[in-house]
Tab-separated table of C-alpha atoms in Angstrom:
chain	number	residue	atom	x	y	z
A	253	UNK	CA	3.491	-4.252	-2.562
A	254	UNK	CA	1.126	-4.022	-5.733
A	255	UNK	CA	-1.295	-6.709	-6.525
A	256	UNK	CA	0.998	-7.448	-9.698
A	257	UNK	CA	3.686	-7.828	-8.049
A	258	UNK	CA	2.122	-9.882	-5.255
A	259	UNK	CA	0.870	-12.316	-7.843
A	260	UNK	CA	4.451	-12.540	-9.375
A	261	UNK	CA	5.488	-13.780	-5.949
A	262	UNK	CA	2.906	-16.423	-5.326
A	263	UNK	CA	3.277	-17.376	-9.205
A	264	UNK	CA	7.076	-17.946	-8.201
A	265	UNK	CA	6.199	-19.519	-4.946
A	266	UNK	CA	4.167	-22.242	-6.960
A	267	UNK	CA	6.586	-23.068	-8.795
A	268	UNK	CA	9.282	-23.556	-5.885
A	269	UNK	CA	6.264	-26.066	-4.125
A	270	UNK	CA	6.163	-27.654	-7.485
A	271	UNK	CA	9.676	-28.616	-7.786
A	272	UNK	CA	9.972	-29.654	-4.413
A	273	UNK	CA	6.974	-32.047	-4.961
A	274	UNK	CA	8.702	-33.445	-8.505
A	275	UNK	CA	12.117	-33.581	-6.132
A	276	UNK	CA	10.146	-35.684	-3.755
A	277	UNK	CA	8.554	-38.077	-6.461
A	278	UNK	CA	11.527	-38.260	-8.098
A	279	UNK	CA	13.267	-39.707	-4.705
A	280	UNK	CA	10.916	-42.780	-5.060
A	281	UNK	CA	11.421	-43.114	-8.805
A	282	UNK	CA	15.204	-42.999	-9.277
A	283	UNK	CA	14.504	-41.651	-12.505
A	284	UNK	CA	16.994	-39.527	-14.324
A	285	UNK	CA	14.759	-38.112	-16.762
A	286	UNK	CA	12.668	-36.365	-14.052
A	287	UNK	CA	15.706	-35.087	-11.684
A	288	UNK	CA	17.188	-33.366	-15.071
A	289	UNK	CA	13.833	-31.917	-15.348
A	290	UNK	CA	14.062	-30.607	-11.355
A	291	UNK	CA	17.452	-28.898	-11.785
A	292	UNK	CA	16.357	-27.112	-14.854
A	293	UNK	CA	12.877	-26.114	-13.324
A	294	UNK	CA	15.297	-24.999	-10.311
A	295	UNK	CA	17.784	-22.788	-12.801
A	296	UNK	CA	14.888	-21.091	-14.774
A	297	UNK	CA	13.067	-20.139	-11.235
A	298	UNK	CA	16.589	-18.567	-10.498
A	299	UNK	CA	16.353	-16.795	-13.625
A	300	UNK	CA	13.099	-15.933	-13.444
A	301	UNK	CA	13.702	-14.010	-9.545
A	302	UNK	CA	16.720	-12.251	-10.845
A	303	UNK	CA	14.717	-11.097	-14.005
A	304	UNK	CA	11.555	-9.676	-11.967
A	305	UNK	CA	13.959	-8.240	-9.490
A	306	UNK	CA	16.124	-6.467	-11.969
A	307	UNK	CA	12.752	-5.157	-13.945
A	308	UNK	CA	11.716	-3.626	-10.571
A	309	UNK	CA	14.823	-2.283	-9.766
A	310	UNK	CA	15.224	-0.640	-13.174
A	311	UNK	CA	11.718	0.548	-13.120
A	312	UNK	CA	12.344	2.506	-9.795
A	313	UNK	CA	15.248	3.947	-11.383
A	314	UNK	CA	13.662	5.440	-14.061
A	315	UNK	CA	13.375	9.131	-14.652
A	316	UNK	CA	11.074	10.613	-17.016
A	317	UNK	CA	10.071	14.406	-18.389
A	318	UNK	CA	7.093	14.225	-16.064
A	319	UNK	CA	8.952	12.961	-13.118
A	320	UNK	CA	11.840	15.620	-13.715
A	321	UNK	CA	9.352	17.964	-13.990
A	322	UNK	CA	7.545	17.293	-10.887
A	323	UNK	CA	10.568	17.064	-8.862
A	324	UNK	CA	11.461	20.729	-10.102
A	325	UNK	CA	8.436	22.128	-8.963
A	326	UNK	CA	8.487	20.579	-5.200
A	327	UNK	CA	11.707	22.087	-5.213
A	328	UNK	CA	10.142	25.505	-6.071
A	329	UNK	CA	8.208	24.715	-3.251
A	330	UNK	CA	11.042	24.385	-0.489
A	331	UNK	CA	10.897	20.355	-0.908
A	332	UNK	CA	9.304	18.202	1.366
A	333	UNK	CA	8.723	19.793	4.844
A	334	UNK	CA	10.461	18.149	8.028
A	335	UNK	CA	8.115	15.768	10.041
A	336	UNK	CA	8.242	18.268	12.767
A	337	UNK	CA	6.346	20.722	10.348
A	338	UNK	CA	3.964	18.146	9.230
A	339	UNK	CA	3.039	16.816	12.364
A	340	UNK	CA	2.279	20.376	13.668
A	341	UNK	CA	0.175	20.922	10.618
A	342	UNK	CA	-1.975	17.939	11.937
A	343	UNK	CA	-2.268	19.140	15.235
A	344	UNK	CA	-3.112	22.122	14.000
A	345	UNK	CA	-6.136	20.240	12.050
A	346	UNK	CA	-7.272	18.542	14.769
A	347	UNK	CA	-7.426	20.857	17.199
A	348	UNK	CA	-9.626	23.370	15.336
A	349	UNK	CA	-11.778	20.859	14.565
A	350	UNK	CA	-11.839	19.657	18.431
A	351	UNK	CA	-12.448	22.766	19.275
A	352	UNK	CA	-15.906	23.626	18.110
A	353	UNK	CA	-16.931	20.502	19.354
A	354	UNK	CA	-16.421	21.082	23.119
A	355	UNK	CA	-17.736	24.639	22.651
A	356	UNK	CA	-21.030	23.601	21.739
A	357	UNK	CA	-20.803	20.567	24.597
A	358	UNK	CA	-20.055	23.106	27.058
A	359	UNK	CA	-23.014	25.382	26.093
A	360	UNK	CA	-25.309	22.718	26.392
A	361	UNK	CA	-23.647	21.420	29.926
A	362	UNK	CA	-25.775	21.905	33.199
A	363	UNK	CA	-22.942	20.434	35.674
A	364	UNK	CA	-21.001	22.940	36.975
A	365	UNK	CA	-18.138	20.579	37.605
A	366	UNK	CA	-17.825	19.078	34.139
A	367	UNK	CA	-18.182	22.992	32.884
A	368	UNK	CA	-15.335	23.713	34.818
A	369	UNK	CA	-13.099	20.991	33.413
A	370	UNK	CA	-14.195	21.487	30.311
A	371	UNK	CA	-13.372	25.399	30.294
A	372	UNK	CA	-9.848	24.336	31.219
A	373	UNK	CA	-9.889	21.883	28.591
A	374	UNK	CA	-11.070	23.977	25.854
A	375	UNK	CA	-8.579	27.056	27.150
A	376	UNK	CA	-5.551	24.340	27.145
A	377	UNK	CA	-6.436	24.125	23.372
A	378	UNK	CA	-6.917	27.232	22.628
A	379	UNK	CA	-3.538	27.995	23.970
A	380	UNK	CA	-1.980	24.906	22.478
A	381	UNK	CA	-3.473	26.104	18.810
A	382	UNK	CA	-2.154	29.332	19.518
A	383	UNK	CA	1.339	27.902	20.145
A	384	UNK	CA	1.416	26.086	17.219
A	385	UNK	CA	-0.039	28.296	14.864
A	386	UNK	CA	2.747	30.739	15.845
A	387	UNK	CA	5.476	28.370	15.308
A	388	UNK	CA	4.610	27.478	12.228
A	389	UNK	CA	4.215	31.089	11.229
A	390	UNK	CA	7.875	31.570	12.566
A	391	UNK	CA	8.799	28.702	10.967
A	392	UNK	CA	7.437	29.455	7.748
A	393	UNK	CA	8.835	33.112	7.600
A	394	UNK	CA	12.120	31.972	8.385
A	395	UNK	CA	12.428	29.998	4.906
C-alpha cells in the first residue's frame, strides 16, 4: 500500500473515531442538532470510502500508450517466465557466486577432514550448476 493511500485510510479512520466520540457526547446531551450532525458525518464517510475505492479501482484499470506498449514488447519477449524458470535462474546466481567462495576456502584449508567435505561440497555444486544450467538451456531452446 502507498504512503498516499495509507494516509487516505488513517484520514478516514479519524473521522470514523470522531463520529463515534460526537455519537457518544451526543448520548449525554439528547441533543438533536448534534445526532443530525452524526448521521450526516456517517453518510459523507460512506461516500467518501466508495469514492477513494472507485478512484483506485478505475486507476488500476487504466490502459495507456505506454502501458500498451510495454505489454507488447514483454510479449515479444515470450511473457513472463514460469516460477520454475525464475527460481532456477536464482539458483543459478547463487551458486556461481558460492562457488568461488569455497574454492578459495578450500585452498587455504590445512584439515584434511574439512578438505574432504568441502571437495564433496564444492563437486555437489558444481554438478548441481551443471544441472541447472542445462535445463534451462533445454528449456530455453524449446520456446
Amino acid at each position: 500500500m502507498s504512503k498516499k493511500t495509507q494516509e487516505i485510510y488513517q484520514s478516514i479512520n479519524n473521522l470514523n473515531n470522531l463520529q463515534k466520540e460526537l455519537e457518544d457526547y451526543n448520548k449525554n446531551l439528547q441533543d438533536r442538532k448534534l445526532e443530525d450532525m452524526g448521521f450526516k458525518m456517517e453518510q459523507e464517510l460512506k461516500k467518501l470510502k466508495f469514492w477513494i475505492d472507485s478512484l483506485y479501482s478505475f486507476n488500476g484499470k487504466s490502459t495507456s500508450l505506454a502501458k500498451k506498449n510495454a505489454s507488447k514488447e514483454n510479449g515479444k519477449k515470450g511473457g513472463r517466465p514460469p516460477k520454475a524458470v525464475s527460481e532456477a535462474k536464482k539458483m543459478i546466481r547463487e551458486l556461481e557466486t558460492e562457488i568461488p567462495e569455497l574454492e578459495h576456502t578450500l585452498e587455504l584449508t590445512d584439515s584434511l577432514e574439512e578438505r574432504e567435505i568441502m571437495e564433496k561440497d564444492l563437486q555437489e555444486k558444481k554438478n548441481r550448476l551443471s544441472d541447472l544450467q542445462s535445463g534451462l538451456k533445454i528449456y530455453m531452446a524449446s520456446r
